[in-house]
JSON list of C-alpha atoms in Angstrom, two decimals:
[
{"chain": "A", "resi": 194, "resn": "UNK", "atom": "CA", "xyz": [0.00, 0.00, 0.00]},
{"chain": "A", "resi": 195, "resn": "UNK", "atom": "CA", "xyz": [2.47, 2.33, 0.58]},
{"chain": "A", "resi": 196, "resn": "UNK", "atom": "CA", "xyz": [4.69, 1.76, -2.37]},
{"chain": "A", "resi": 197, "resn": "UNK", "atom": "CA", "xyz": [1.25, 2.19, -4.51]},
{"chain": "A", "resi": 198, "resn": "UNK", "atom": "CA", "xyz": [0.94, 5.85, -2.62]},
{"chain": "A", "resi": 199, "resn": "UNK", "atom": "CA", "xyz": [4.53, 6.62, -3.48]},
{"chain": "A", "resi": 200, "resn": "UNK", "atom": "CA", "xyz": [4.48, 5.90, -6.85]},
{"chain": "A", "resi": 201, "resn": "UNK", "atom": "CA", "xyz": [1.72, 7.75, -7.13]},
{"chain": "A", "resi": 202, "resn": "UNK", "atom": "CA", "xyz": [2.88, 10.98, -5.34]},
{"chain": "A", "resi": 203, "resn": "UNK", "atom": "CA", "xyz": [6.15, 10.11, -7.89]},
{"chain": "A", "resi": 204, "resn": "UNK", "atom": "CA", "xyz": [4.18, 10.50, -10.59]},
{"chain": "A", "resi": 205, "resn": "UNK", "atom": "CA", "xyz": [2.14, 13.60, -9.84]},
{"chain": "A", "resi": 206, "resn": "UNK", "atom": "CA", "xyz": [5.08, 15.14, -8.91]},
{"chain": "A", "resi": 207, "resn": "UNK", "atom": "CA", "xyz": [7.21, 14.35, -12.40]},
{"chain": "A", "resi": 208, "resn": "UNK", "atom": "CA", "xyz": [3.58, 15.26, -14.40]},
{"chain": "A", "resi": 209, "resn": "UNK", "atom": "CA", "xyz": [3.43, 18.88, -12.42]},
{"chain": "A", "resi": 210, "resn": "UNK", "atom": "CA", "xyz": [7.27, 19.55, -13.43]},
{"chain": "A", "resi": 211, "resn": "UNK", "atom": "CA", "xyz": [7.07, 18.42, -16.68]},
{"chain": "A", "resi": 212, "resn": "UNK", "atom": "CA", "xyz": [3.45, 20.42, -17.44]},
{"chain": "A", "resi": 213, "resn": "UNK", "atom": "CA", "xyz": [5.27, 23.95, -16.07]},
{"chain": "A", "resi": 214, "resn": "UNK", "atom": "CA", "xyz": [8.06, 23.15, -18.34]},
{"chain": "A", "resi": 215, "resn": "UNK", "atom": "CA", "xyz": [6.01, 22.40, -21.26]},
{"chain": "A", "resi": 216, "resn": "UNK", "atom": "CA", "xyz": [3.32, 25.17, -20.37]},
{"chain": "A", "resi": 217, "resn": "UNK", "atom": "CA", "xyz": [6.37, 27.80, -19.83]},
{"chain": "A", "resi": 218, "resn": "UNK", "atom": "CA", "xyz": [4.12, 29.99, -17.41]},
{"chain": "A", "resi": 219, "resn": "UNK", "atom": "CA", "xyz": [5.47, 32.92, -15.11]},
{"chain": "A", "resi": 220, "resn": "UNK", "atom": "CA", "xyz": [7.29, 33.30, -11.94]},
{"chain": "A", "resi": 221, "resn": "UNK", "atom": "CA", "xyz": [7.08, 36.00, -9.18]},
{"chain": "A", "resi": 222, "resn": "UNK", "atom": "CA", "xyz": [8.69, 38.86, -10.53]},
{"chain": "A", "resi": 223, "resn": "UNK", "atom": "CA", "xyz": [8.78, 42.60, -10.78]},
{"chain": "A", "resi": 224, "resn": "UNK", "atom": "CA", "xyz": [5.69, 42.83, -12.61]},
{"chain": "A", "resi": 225, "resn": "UNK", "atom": "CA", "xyz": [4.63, 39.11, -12.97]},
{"chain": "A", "resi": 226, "resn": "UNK", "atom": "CA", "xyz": [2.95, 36.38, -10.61]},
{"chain": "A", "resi": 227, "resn": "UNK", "atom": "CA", "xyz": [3.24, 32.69, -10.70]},
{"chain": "A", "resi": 228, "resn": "UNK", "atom": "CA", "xyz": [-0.60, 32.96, -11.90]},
{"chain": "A", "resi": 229, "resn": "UNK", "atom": "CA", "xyz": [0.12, 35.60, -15.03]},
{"chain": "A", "resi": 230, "resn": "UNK", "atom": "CA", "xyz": [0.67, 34.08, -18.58]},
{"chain": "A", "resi": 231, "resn": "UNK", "atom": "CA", "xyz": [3.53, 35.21, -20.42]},
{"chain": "A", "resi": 232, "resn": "UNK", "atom": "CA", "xyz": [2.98, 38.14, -23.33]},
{"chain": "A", "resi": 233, "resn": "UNK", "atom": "CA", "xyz": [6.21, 35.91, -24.87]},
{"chain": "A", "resi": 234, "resn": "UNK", "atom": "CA", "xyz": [7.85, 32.73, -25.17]},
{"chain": "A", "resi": 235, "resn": "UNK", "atom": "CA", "xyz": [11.19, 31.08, -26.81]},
{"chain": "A", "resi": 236, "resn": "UNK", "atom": "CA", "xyz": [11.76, 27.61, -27.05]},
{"chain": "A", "resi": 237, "resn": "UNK", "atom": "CA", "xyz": [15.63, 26.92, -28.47]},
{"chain": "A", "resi": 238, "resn": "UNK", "atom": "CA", "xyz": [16.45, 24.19, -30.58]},
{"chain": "A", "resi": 239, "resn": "UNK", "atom": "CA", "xyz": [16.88, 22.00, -27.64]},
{"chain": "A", "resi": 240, "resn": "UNK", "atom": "CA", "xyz": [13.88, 22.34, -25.77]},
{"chain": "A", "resi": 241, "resn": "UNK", "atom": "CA", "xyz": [14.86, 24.87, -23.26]},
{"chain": "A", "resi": 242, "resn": "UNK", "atom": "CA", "xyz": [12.10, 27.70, -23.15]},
{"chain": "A", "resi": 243, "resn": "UNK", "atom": "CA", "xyz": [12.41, 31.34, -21.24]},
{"chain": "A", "resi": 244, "resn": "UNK", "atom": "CA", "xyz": [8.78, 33.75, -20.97]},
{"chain": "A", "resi": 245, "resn": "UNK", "atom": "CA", "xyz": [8.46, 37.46, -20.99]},
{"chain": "A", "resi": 246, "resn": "UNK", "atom": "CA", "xyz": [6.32, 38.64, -18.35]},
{"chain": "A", "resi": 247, "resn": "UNK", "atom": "CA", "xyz": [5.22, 41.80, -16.95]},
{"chain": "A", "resi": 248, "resn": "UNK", "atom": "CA", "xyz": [2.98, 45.13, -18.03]},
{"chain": "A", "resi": 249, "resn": "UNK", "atom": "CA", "xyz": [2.01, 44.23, -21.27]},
{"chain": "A", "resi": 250, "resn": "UNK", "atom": "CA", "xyz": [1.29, 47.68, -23.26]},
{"chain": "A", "resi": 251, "resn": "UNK", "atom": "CA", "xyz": [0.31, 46.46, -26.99]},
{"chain": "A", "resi": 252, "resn": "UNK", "atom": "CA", "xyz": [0.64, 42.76, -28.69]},
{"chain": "A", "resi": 253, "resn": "UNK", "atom": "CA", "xyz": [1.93, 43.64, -32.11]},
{"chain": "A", "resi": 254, "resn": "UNK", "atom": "CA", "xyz": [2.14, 40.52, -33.53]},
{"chain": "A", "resi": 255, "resn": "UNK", "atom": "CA", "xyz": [2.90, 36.80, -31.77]},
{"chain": "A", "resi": 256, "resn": "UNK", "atom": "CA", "xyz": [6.50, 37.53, -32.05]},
{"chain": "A", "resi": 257, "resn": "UNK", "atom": "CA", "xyz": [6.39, 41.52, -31.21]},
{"chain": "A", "resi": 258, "resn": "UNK", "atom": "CA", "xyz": [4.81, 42.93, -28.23]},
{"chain": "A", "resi": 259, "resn": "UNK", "atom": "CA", "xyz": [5.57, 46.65, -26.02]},
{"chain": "A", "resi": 260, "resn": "UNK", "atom": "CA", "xyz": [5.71, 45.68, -22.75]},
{"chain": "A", "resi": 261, "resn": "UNK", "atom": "CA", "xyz": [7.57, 47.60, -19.65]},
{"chain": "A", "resi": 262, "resn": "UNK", "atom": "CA", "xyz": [8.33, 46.79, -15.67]},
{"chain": "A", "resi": 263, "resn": "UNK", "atom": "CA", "xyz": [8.74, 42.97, -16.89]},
{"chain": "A", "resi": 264, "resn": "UNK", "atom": "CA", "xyz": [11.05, 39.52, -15.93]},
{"chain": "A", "resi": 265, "resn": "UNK", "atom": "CA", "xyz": [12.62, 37.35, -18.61]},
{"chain": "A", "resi": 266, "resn": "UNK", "atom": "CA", "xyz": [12.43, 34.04, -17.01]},
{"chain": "A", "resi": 267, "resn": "UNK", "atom": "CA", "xyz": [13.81, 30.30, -17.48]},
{"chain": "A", "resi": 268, "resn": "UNK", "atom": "CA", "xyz": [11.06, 28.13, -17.58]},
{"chain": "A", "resi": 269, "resn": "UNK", "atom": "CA", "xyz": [13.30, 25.00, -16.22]},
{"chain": "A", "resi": 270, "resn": "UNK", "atom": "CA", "xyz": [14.41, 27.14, -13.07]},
{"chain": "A", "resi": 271, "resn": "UNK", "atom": "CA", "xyz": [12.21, 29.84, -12.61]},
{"chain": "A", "resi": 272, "resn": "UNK", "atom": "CA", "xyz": [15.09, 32.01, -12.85]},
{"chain": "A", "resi": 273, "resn": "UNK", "atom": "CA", "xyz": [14.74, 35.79, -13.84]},
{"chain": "A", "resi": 274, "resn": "UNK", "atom": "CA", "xyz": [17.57, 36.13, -16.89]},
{"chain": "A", "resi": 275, "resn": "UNK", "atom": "CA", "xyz": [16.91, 39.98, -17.57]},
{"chain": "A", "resi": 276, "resn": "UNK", "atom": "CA", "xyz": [14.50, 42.99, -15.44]},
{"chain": "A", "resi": 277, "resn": "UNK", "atom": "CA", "xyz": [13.68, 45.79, -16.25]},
{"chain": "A", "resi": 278, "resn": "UNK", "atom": "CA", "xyz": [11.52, 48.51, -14.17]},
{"chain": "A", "resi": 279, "resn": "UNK", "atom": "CA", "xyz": [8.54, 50.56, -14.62]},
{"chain": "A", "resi": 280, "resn": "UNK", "atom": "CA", "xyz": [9.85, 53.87, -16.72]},
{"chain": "A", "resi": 281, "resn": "UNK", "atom": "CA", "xyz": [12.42, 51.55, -19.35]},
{"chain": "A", "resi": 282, "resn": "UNK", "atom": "CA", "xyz": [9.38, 50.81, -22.13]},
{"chain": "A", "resi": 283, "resn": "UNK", "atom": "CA", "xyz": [10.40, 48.38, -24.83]},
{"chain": "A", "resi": 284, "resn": "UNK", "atom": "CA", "xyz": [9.81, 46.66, -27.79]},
{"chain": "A", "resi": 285, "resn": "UNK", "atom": "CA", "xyz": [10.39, 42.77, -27.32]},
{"chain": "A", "resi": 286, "resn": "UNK", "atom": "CA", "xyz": [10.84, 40.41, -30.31]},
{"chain": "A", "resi": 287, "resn": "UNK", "atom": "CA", "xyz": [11.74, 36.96, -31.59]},
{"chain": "A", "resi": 288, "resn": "UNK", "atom": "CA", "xyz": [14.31, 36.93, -34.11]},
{"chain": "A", "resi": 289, "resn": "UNK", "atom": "CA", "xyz": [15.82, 34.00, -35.73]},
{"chain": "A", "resi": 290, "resn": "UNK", "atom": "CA", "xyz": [15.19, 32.35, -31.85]},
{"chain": "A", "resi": 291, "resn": "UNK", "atom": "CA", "xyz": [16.75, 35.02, -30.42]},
{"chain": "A", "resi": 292, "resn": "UNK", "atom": "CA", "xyz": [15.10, 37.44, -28.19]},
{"chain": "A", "resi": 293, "resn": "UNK", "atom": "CA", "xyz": [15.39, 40.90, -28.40]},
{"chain": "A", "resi": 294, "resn": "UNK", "atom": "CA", "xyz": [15.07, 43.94, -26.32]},
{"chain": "A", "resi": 295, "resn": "UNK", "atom": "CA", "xyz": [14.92, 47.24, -27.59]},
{"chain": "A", "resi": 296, "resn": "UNK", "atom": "CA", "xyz": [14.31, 49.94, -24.70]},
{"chain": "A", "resi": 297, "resn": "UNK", "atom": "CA", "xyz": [12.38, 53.20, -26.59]},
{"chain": "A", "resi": 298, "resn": "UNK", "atom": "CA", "xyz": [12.66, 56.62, -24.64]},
{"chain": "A", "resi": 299, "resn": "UNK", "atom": "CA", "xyz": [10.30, 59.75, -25.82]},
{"chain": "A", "resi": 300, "resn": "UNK", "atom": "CA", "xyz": [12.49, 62.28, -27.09]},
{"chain": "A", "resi": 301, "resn": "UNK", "atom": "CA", "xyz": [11.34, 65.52, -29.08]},
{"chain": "A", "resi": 302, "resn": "UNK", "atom": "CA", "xyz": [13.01, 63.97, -32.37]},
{"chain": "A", "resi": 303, "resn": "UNK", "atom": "CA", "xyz": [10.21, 64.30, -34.82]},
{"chain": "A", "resi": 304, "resn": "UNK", "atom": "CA", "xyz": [9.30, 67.07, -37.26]},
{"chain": "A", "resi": 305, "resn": "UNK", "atom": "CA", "xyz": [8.77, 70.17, -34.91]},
{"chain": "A", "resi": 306, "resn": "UNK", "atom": "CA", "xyz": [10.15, 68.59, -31.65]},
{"chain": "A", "resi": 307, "resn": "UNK", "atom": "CA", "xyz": [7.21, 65.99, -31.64]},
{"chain": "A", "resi": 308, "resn": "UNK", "atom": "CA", "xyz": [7.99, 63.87, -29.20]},
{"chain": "A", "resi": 309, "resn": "UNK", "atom": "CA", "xyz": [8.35, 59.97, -30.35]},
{"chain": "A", "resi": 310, "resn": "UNK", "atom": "CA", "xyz": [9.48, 56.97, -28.98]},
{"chain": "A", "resi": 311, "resn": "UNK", "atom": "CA", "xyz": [13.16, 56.57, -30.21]},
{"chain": "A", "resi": 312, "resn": "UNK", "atom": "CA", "xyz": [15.47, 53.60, -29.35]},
{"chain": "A", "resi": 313, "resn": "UNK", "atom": "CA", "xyz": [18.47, 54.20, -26.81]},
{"chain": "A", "resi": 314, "resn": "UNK", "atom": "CA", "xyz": [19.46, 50.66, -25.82]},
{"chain": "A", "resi": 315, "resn": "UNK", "atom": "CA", "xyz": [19.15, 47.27, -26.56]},
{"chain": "A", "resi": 316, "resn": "UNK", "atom": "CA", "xyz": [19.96, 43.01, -25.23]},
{"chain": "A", "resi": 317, "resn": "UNK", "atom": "CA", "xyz": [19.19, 40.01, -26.53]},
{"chain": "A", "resi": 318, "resn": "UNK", "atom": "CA", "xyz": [18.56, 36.07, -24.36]},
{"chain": "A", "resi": 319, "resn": "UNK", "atom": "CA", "xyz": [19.69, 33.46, -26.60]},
{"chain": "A", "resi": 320, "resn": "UNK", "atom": "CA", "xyz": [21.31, 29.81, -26.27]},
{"chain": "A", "resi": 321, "resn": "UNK", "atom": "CA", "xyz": [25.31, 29.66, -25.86]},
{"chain": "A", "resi": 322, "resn": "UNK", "atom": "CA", "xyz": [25.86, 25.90, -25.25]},
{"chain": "A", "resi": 323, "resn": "UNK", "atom": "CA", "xyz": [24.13, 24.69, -23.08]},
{"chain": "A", "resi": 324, "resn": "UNK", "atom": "CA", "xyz": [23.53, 27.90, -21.37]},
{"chain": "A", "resi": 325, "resn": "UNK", "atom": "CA", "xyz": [20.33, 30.63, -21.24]},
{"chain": "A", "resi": 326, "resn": "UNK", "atom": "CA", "xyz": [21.82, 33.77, -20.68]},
{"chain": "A", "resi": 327, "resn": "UNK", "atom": "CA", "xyz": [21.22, 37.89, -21.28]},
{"chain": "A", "resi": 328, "resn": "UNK", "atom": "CA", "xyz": [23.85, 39.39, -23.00]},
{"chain": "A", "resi": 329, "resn": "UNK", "atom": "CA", "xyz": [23.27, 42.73, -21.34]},
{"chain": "A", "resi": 330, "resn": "UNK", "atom": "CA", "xyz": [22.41, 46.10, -22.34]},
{"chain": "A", "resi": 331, "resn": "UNK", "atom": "CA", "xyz": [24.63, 47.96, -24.63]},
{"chain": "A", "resi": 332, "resn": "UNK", "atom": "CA", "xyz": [23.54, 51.68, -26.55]},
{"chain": "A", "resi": 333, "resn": "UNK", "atom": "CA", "xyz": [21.45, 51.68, -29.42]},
{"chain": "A", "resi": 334, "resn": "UNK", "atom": "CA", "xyz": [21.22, 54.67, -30.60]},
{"chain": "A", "resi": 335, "resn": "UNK", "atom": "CA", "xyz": [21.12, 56.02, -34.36]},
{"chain": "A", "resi": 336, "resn": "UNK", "atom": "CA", "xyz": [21.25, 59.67, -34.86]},
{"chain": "A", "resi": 337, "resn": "UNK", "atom": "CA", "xyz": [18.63, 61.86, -36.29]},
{"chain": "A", "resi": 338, "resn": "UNK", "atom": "CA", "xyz": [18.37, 64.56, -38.50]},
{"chain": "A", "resi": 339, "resn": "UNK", "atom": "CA", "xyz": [17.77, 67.91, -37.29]},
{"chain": "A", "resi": 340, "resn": "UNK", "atom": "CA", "xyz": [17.80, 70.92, -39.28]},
{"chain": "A", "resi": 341, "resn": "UNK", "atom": "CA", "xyz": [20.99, 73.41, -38.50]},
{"chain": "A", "resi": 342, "resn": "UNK", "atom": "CA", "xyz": [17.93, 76.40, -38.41]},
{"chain": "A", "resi": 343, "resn": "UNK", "atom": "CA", "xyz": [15.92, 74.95, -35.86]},
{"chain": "A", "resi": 344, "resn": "UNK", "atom": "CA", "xyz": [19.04, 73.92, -33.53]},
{"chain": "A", "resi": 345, "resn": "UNK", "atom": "CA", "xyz": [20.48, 77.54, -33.74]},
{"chain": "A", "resi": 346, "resn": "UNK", "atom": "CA", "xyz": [16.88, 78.96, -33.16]},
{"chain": "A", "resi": 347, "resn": "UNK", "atom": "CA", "xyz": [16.46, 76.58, -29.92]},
{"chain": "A", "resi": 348, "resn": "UNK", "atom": "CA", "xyz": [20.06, 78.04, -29.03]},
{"chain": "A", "resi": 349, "resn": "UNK", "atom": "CA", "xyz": [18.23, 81.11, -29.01]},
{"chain": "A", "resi": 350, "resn": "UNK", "atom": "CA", "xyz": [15.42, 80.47, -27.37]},
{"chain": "A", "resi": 351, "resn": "UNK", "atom": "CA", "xyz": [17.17, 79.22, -24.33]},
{"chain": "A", "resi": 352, "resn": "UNK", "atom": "CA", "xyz": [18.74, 82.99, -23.97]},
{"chain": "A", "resi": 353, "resn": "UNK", "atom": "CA", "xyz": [15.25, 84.48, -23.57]},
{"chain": "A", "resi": 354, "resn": "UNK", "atom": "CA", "xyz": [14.26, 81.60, -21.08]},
{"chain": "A", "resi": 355, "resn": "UNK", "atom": "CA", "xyz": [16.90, 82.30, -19.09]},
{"chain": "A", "resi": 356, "resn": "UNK", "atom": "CA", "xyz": [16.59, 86.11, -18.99]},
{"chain": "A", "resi": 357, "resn": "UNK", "atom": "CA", "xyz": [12.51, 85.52, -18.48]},
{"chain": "A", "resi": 358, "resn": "UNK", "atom": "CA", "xyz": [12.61, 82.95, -15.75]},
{"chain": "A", "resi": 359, "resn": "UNK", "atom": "CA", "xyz": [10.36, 80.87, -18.13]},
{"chain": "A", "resi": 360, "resn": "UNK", "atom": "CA", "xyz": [10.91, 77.80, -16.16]},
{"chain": "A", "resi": 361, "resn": "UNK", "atom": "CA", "xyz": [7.58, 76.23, -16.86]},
{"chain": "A", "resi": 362, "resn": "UNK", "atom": "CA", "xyz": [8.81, 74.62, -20.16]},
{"chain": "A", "resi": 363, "resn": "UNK", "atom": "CA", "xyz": [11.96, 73.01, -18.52]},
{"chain": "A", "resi": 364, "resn": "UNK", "atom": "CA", "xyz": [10.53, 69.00, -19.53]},
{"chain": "A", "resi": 365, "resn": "UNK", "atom": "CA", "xyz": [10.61, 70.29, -22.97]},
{"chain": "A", "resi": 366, "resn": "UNK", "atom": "CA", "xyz": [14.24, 72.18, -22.52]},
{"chain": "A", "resi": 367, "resn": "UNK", "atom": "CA", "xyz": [15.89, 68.91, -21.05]},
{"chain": "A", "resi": 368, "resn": "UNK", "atom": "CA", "xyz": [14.34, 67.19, -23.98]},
{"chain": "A", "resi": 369, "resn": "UNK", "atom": "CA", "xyz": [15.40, 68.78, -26.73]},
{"chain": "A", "resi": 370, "resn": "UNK", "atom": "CA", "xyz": [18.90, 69.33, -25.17]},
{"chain": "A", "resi": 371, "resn": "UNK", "atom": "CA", "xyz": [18.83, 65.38, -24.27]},
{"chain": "A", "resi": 372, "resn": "UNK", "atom": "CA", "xyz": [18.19, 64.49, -28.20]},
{"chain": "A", "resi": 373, "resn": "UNK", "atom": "CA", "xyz": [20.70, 66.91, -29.17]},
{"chain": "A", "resi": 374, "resn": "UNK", "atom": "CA", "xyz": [23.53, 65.71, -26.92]},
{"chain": "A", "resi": 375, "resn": "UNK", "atom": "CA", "xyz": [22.63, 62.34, -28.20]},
{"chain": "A", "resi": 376, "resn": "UNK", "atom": "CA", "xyz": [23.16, 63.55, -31.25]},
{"chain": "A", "resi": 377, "resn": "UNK", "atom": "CA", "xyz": [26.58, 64.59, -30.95]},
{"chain": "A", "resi": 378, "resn": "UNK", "atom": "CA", "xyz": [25.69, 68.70, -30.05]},
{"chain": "A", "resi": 379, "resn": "UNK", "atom": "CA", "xyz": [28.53, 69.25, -28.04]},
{"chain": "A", "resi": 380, "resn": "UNK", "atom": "CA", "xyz": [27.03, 72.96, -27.16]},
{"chain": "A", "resi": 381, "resn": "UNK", "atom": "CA", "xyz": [23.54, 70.98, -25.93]},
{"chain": "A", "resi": 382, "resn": "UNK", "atom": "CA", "xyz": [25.59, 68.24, -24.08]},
{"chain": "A", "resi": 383, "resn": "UNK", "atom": "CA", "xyz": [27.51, 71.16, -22.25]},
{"chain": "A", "resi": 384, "resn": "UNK", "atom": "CA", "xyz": [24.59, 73.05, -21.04]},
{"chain": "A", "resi": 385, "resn": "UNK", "atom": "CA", "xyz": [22.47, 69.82, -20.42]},
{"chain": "A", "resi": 386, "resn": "UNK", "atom": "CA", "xyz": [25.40, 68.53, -18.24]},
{"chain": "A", "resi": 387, "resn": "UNK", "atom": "CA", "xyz": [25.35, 71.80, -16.44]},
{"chain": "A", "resi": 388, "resn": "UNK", "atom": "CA", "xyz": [21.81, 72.46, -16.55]},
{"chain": "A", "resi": 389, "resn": "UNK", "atom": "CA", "xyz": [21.40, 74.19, -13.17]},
{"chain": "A", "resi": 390, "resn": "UNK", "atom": "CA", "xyz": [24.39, 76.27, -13.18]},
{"chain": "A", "resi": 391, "resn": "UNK", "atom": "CA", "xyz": [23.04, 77.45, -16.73]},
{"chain": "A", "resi": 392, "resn": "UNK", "atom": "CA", "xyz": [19.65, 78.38, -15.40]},
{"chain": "A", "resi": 393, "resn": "UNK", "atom": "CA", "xyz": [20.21, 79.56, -12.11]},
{"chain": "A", "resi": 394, "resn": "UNK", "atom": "CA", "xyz": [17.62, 77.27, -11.29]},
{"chain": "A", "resi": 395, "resn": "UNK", "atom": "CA", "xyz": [17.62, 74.45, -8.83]},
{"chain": "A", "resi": 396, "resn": "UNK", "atom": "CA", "xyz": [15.08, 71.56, -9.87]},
{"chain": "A", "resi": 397, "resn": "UNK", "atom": "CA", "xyz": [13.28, 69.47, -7.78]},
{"chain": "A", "resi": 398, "resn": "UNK", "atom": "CA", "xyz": [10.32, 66.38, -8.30]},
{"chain": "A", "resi": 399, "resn": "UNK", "atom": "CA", "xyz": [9.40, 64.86, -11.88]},
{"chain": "A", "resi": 400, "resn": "UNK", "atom": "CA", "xyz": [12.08, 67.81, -13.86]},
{"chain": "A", "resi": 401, "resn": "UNK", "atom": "CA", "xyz": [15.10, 67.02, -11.54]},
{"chain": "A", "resi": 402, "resn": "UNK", "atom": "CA", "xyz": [14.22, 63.09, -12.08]},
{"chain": "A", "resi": 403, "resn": "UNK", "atom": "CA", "xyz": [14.06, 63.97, -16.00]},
{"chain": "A", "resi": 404, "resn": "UNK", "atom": "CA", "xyz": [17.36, 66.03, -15.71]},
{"chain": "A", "resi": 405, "resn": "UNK", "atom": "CA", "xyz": [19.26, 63.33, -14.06]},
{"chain": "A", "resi": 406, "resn": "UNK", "atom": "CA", "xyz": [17.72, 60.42, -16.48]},
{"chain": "A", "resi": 407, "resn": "UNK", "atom": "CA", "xyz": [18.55, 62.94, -19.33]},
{"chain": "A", "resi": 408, "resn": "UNK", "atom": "CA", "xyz": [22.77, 63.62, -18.13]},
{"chain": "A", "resi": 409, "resn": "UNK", "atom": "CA", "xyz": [22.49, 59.58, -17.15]},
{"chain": "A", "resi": 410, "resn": "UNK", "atom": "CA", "xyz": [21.55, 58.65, -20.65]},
{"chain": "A", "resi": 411, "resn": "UNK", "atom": "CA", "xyz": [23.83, 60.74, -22.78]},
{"chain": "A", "resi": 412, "resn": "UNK", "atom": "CA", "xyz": [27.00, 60.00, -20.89]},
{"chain": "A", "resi": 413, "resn": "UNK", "atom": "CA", "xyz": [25.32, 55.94, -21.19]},
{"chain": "A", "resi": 414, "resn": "UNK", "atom": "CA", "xyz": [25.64, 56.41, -25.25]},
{"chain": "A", "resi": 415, "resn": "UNK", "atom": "CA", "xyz": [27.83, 59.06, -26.09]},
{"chain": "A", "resi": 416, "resn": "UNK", "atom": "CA", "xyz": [30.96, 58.11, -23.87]}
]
């Protein structure tokens, strides 16, 4: 009798592993519970599987979805591979069984300043042996065009803010000088870096967060 009962609990027990393995659900993590289903999965050549899972924001296709504040996982271990928080959004995408990470950051780089989502980073999970693994995040980062006018009229601009006091449009300020640093402005980068000394001006809440994401960023990709 209580071989049968052992053999049995044997049995459930190998049936539950191998269904979560199979299944390749979600873990605890920093936007994910055990009880979520993944926006993404990969399963390598081999079998071994990893899920995306966190704040979905838009499925673009089965292979493409934006997602932020979100765990890469190992399905076999439960292991998180890659995080990343609540303000990094990204694209995340299957390629070739690779998966790839592109973080996005809204920048005033369209026509006008509009602000778009532009890419600044990116890290891919793939199969090395017999190994899941993150390779990291490295700078992704292609510069845009900007017309020489509109630069030298910003330039401008910030003069008048600065004799004014006009610090109400300080988000878009850092913005503009943030895309411009990025873009290899060395006069932007200079004034971004020393943004309060340039203003007289000593931020504080959501623009001193924005500030020190901006400076963060540009000396991230432009070394």
């Amino acid at each position: 009798m209580r071989n049968a009962i052992l053999i049995s609990i044997l049995f459930l027990i190998s049936n539950l592993l191998f269904s979560q393995n199979k299944d390749c659900g979600c873990f605890d993590g920093i936007g994910s519970t055990e009880n979520d289903k993944p926006s993404l999965t990969v399963e390598f050549s081999d079998g071994d599987k990893i899920s995306v899972c966190g704040y979905e924001e838009k499925k673009i296709s089965d292979s493409i979805v934006l997602i932020s504040e979100f765990d890469v996982f190992n399905c076999k271990t439960g292991i998180s591979l890659t995080q990343y928080d609540a303000v990094q959004n990204c694209q995340v995408s299957i390629e070739n069984g690779i998966l790839v990470i592109i973080e996005l950051k809204y920048l005033p780089a369209g026509d006008n300043w509009k602000w778009i989502q532009v890419p600044i980073g990116i890290e891919k999970v793939l199969k090395n042996g017999v190994k899941v693994l993150a390779t990291g995040q490295t700078p992704n980062f292609e510069e845009i065009k900007i017309e020489k006018e509109r630069i030298e009229k910003f330039y401008n601009e910030l003069d008048s803010i600065k004799v004014n006091g006009e610090m109400n449009v300080l988000e878009n300020v850092i913005g503009k000088l943030e895309i411009l640093a990025l873009n290899g402005e060395q006069k932007a980068r200079k004034i971004l870096l020393d943004f309060e000394n340039y203003f007289n001006y000593e931020t504080d809440g959501a623009i001193a967060e924005q500030w020190k994401d901006a400076v963060a960023i540009v000396k991230w990709i432009k070394k």
